[in-house]
Amino acid sequence: MKVLTMKLLILALSVVALRADNNATCLAGTGASLTDQECTDRGIVDAATCDAENDGSVCAYVEAVCTDDDGNACTTNSATDGVCAVANVDDDTVCDDLDADT
């Protein structure tokens, strides 16, 4: 059962890696004593919140992957508390429209 769980976890992580933009996840760890939902309920803010045991045995944290590939030089895509979001770049760049950070 542990081998199957590990294979499924590796498969899930591989699928996540193929997608362009992904929020952080907190899923069942190698010991699978909690469900994916129970781990998600712990939170995706950071690894310490998700993986309180600090070894991936109960829950495993995967950081958000936010790609900035929309072609708009005036926006950026980054994660805050594990969630990807698009934001305007600071006005001290070539995108300066003299309207504070918009």
CSV table of N, CA and C in Angstrom, one decimal, residues 10-93:
chain,number,residue,atom,x,y,z
A,10,ILE,N,4.0,10.7,-6.5
A,10,ILE,CA,4.9,11.1,-7.6
A,10,ILE,C,4.2,11.4,-8.9
A,11,LEU,N,3.2,10.6,-9.2
A,11,LEU,CA,2.4,10.9,-10.4
A,11,LEU,C,1.7,12.3,-10.3
A,12,ALA,N,1.1,12.5,-9.1
A,12,ALA,CA,0.4,13.8,-8.9
A,12,ALA,C,1.4,15.0,-9.0
A,13,LEU,N,2.6,14.8,-8.4
A,13,LEU,CA,3.6,15.9,-8.5
A,13,LEU,C,4.1,16.1,-9.9
A,14,SER,N,4.1,15.0,-10.7
A,14,SER,CA,4.6,15.1,-12.1
A,14,SER,C,3.5,15.9,-12.9
A,15,VAL,N,2.3,15.6,-12.7
A,15,VAL,CA,1.2,16.3,-13.4
A,15,VAL,C,1.2,17.8,-13.0
A,16,VAL,N,1.4,18.1,-11.7
A,16,VAL,CA,1.4,19.4,-11.3
A,16,VAL,C,2.6,20.2,-11.9
A,17,ALA,N,3.7,19.5,-12.1
A,17,ALA,CA,4.9,20.2,-12.7
A,17,ALA,C,4.7,20.5,-14.2
A,18,LEU,N,3.8,19.8,-14.9
A,18,LEU,CA,3.5,20.0,-16.3
A,18,LEU,C,2.6,21.2,-16.5
A,19,ARG,N,1.8,21.6,-15.6
A,19,ARG,CA,0.9,22.8,-15.7
A,19,ARG,C,1.7,24.1,-15.5
A,20,ALA,N,1.3,25.1,-16.2
A,20,ALA,CA,2.0,26.4,-16.2
A,20,ALA,C,1.9,27.1,-14.9
A,21,ASP,N,0.8,27.1,-14.2
A,21,ASP,CA,0.5,28.0,-13.1
A,21,ASP,C,-0.2,27.2,-12.0
A,22,ASN,N,0.4,27.0,-10.9
A,22,ASN,CA,-0.3,26.2,-9.9
A,22,ASN,C,-0.1,26.8,-8.5
A,23,ASN,N,-1.2,26.8,-7.8
A,23,ASN,CA,-1.2,27.2,-6.4
A,23,ASN,C,-0.4,26.1,-5.6
A,24,ALA,N,0.0,26.5,-4.4
A,24,ALA,CA,0.6,25.5,-3.5
A,24,ALA,C,-0.4,24.4,-3.2
A,25,THR,N,0.1,23.2,-2.8
A,25,THR,CA,-0.8,22.1,-2.4
A,25,THR,C,-0.2,21.5,-1.1
A,26,CYS,N,-1.1,21.0,-0.4
A,26,CYS,CA,-0.8,20.2,0.9
A,26,CYS,C,-1.6,18.9,0.8
A,27,LEU,N,-1.0,17.9,0.4
A,27,LEU,CA,-1.6,16.6,0.2
A,27,LEU,C,-1.1,15.5,1.2
A,28,ALA,N,-1.8,14.4,1.2
A,28,ALA,CA,-1.4,13.3,2.1
A,28,ALA,C,0.0,12.9,1.8
A,29,GLY,N,0.8,12.7,2.9
A,29,GLY,CA,2.2,12.3,2.8
A,29,GLY,C,2.4,10.9,2.6
A,30,THR,N,3.6,10.5,2.8
A,30,THR,CA,4.0,9.1,2.6
A,30,THR,C,3.4,8.1,3.6
A,31,GLY,N,3.1,8.5,4.8
A,31,GLY,CA,2.4,7.7,5.8
A,31,GLY,C,0.9,7.6,5.6
A,32,ALA,N,0.4,8.6,4.8
A,32,ALA,CA,-1.1,8.6,4.5
A,32,ALA,C,-2.0,8.4,5.7
A,33,SER,N,-1.7,9.0,6.8
A,33,SER,CA,-2.5,8.9,8.0
A,33,SER,C,-3.7,9.9,7.9
A,34,LEU,N,-3.5,10.9,7.0
A,34,LEU,CA,-4.6,11.9,6.8
A,34,LEU,C,-4.9,11.9,5.3
A,35,THR,N,-6.1,12.3,5.0
A,35,THR,CA,-6.6,12.4,3.6
A,35,THR,C,-6.0,13.6,2.9
A,36,ASP,N,-6.1,13.7,1.6
A,36,ASP,CA,-5.7,14.9,0.9
A,36,ASP,C,-6.5,16.1,1.5
A,37,GLN,N,-7.8,15.9,1.7
A,37,GLN,CA,-8.6,17.0,2.2
A,37,GLN,C,-8.2,17.5,3.6
A,38,GLU,N,-7.9,16.5,4.4
A,38,GLU,CA,-7.5,16.9,5.8
A,38,GLU,C,-6.2,17.6,5.8
A,39,CYS,N,-5.3,17.3,4.9
A,39,CYS,CA,-4.0,18.0,4.7
A,39,CYS,C,-4.2,19.4,4.2
A,40,THR,N,-5.1,19.5,3.1
A,40,THR,CA,-5.4,20.8,2.5
A,40,THR,C,-6.0,21.7,3.6
A,41,ASP,N,-6.8,21.1,4.5
A,41,ASP,CA,-7.4,21.9,5.6
A,41,ASP,C,-6.4,22.5,6.5
A,42,ARG,N,-5.2,21.9,6.6
A,42,ARG,CA,-4.1,22.5,7.4
A,42,ARG,C,-3.7,23.8,6.9
A,43,GLY,N,-3.8,24.0,5.6
A,43,GLY,CA,-3.4,25.2,4.9
A,43,GLY,C,-2.3,25.1,3.9
A,44,ILE,N,-2.3,26.0,3.0
A,44,ILE,CA,-1.2,26.0,1.9
A,44,ILE,C,-0.3,27.2,2.0
A,45,VAL,N,-0.4,27.9,3.1
A,45,VAL,CA,0.3,29.2,3.3
A,45,VAL,C,1.8,28.9,3.1
A,46,ASP,N,2.3,27.9,3.8
A,46,ASP,CA,3.8,27.6,3.7
A,46,ASP,C,4.0,26.1,4.2
A,47,ALA,N,5.2,25.7,4.0
A,47,ALA,CA,5.5,24.3,4.3
A,47,ALA,C,5.3,24.0,5.8
A,48,ALA,N,5.6,24.9,6.7
A,48,ALA,CA,5.5,24.7,8.1
A,48,ALA,C,4.1,24.5,8.5
A,49,THR,N,3.2,25.2,7.9
A,49,THR,CA,1.7,25.0,8.2
A,49,THR,C,1.2,23.7,7.7
A,50,CYS,N,1.6,23.3,6.5
A,50,CYS,CA,1.1,22.0,5.9
A,50,CYS,C,1.8,20.8,6.6
A,51,ASP,N,3.1,20.8,6.6
A,51,ASP,CA,3.9,19.7,7.1
A,51,ASP,C,4.5,20.0,8.5
A,52,ALA,N,3.5,20.0,9.5
A,52,ALA,CA,3.9,20.3,10.8
A,52,ALA,C,4.9,19.3,11.4
A,53,GLU,N,4.9,18.1,10.9
A,53,GLU,CA,5.9,17.1,11.4
A,53,GLU,C,7.3,17.3,10.7
A,54,ASN,N,7.3,18.1,9.7
A,54,ASN,CA,8.6,18.5,9.0
A,54,ASN,C,9.3,17.3,8.4
A,55,ASP,N,8.5,16.3,8.0
A,55,ASP,CA,9.2,15.1,7.3
A,55,ASP,C,8.4,14.6,6.1
A,56,GLY,N,7.2,15.1,5.8
A,56,GLY,CA,6.4,14.7,4.7
A,56,GLY,C,5.7,13.4,5.0
A,57,SER,N,5.7,12.9,6.2
A,57,SER,CA,5.1,11.6,6.5
A,57,SER,C,3.6,11.7,6.7
A,58,VAL,N,3.1,12.8,7.2
A,58,VAL,CA,1.6,13.0,7.3
A,58,VAL,C,1.1,13.8,6.2
A,59,CYS,N,1.6,14.9,5.9
A,59,CYS,CA,1.2,15.8,4.8
A,59,CYS,C,2.5,16.3,4.1
A,60,ALA,N,2.4,16.4,2.8
A,60,ALA,CA,3.5,16.9,2.0
A,60,ALA,C,3.1,18.2,1.3
A,61,TYR,N,4.0,19.2,1.4
A,61,TYR,CA,3.8,20.5,0.8
A,61,TYR,C,4.5,20.6,-0.5
A,62,VAL,N,3.8,21.2,-1.5
A,62,VAL,CA,4.4,21.5,-2.8
A,62,VAL,C,4.2,23.0,-3.0
A,63,GLU,N,5.3,23.8,-3.2
A,63,GLU,CA,5.2,25.2,-3.3
A,63,GLU,C,4.5,25.6,-4.6
A,64,ALA,N,3.9,26.8,-4.6
A,64,ALA,CA,3.2,27.3,-5.7
A,64,ALA,C,4.2,27.6,-6.9
A,65,VAL,N,3.8,27.3,-8.1
A,65,VAL,CA,4.6,27.6,-9.3
A,65,VAL,C,3.8,28.6,-10.1
A,66,CYS,N,4.2,29.9,-10.1
A,66,CYS,CA,3.5,30.9,-10.8
A,66,CYS,C,4.4,31.4,-11.9
A,67,THR,N,3.9,31.2,-13.1
A,67,THR,CA,4.7,31.6,-14.3
A,67,THR,C,4.1,33.0,-14.8
A,68,ASP,N,5.0,33.8,-15.2
A,68,ASP,CA,4.7,35.1,-15.7
A,68,ASP,C,4.8,35.1,-17.2
A,69,ASP,N,3.9,34.4,-17.8
A,69,ASP,CA,4.0,34.2,-19.3
A,69,ASP,C,2.8,34.8,-20.1
A,70,ASP,N,2.2,35.8,-19.5
A,70,ASP,CA,1.0,36.4,-20.3
A,70,ASP,C,1.5,37.4,-21.3
A,71,GLY,N,2.8,37.7,-21.4
A,71,GLY,CA,3.3,38.6,-22.3
A,71,GLY,C,3.1,40.1,-22.0
A,72,ASN,N,2.5,40.4,-20.8
A,72,ASN,CA,2.3,41.7,-20.4
A,72,ASN,C,3.5,42.2,-19.5
A,73,ALA,N,4.3,43.1,-20.0
A,73,ALA,CA,5.5,43.5,-19.2
A,73,ALA,C,5.1,44.3,-18.0
A,74,CYS,N,3.9,44.8,-17.9
A,74,CYS,CA,3.4,45.6,-16.9
A,74,CYS,C,2.7,44.9,-15.7
A,75,THR,N,2.7,43.6,-15.8
A,75,THR,CA,2.2,42.8,-14.7
A,75,THR,C,3.2,41.7,-14.3
A,76,THR,N,3.0,41.2,-13.2
A,76,THR,CA,3.9,40.1,-12.7
A,76,THR,C,2.9,39.0,-12.0
A,77,ASN,N,3.4,37.8,-11.9
A,77,ASN,CA,2.6,36.8,-11.3
A,77,ASN,C,3.4,36.1,-10.2
A,78,SER,N,2.9,36.2,-9.0
A,78,SER,CA,3.7,35.6,-7.9
A,78,SER,C,2.7,35.0,-6.9
A,79,ALA,N,3.2,34.2,-5.9
A,79,ALA,CA,2.4,33.6,-4.9
A,79,ALA,C,2.4,34.4,-3.6
A,80,THR,N,1.2,34.6,-3.0
A,80,THR,CA,1.1,35.1,-1.7
A,80,THR,C,0.3,34.1,-0.9
A,81,ASP,N,0.8,33.6,0.2
A,81,ASP,CA,0.2,32.6,1.0
A,81,ASP,C,-0.2,31.4,0.2
A,82,GLY,N,0.7,31.0,-0.8
A,82,GLY,CA,0.5,29.8,-1.6
A,82,GLY,C,-0.4,29.9,-2.8
A,83,VAL,N,-1.0,31.1,-3.0
A,83,VAL,CA,-1.9,31.3,-4.1
A,83,VAL,C,-1.3,32.3,-5.2
A,84,CYS,N,-1.3,31.8,-6.4
A,84,CYS,CA,-0.8,32.7,-7.5
A,84,CYS,C,-1.7,33.8,-7.8
A,85,ALA,N,-1.2,35.0,-8.1
A,85,ALA,CA,-2.0,36.1,-8.5
A,85,ALA,C,-1.2,37.1,-9.3
A,86,VAL,N,-1.9,37.7,-10.3
A,86,VAL,CA,-1.3,38.7,-11.2
A,86,VAL,C,-1.4,40.0,-10.5
A,87,ALA,N,-0.3,40.8,-10.5
A,87,ALA,CA,-0.3,42.2,-10.0
A,87,ALA,C,0.4,43.1,-10.9
A,88,ASN,N,0.1,44.4,-10.8
A,88,ASN,CA,0.7,45.4,-11.6
A,88,ASN,C,2.2,45.6,-11.1
A,89,VAL,N,3.1,45.9,-12.0
A,89,VAL,CA,4.5,46.2,-11.5
A,89,VAL,C,4.5,47.6,-11.0
A,90,ASP,N,5.6,47.8,-10.2
A,90,ASP,CA,5.7,49.2,-9.6
A,90,ASP,C,5.9,50.2,-10.6
A,91,ASP,N,5.5,51.4,-10.3
A,91,ASP,CA,5.5,52.5,-11.2
A,91,ASP,C,6.9,53.0,-11.6
A,92,ASP,N,7.9,52.5,-10.9
A,92,ASP,CA,9.3,53.0,-11.3
A,92,ASP,C,9.9,52.2,-12.4
A,93,THR,N,9.1,51.6,-13.2
A,93,THR,CA,9.5,50.8,-14.3
A,93,THR,C,9.0,51.5,-15.6
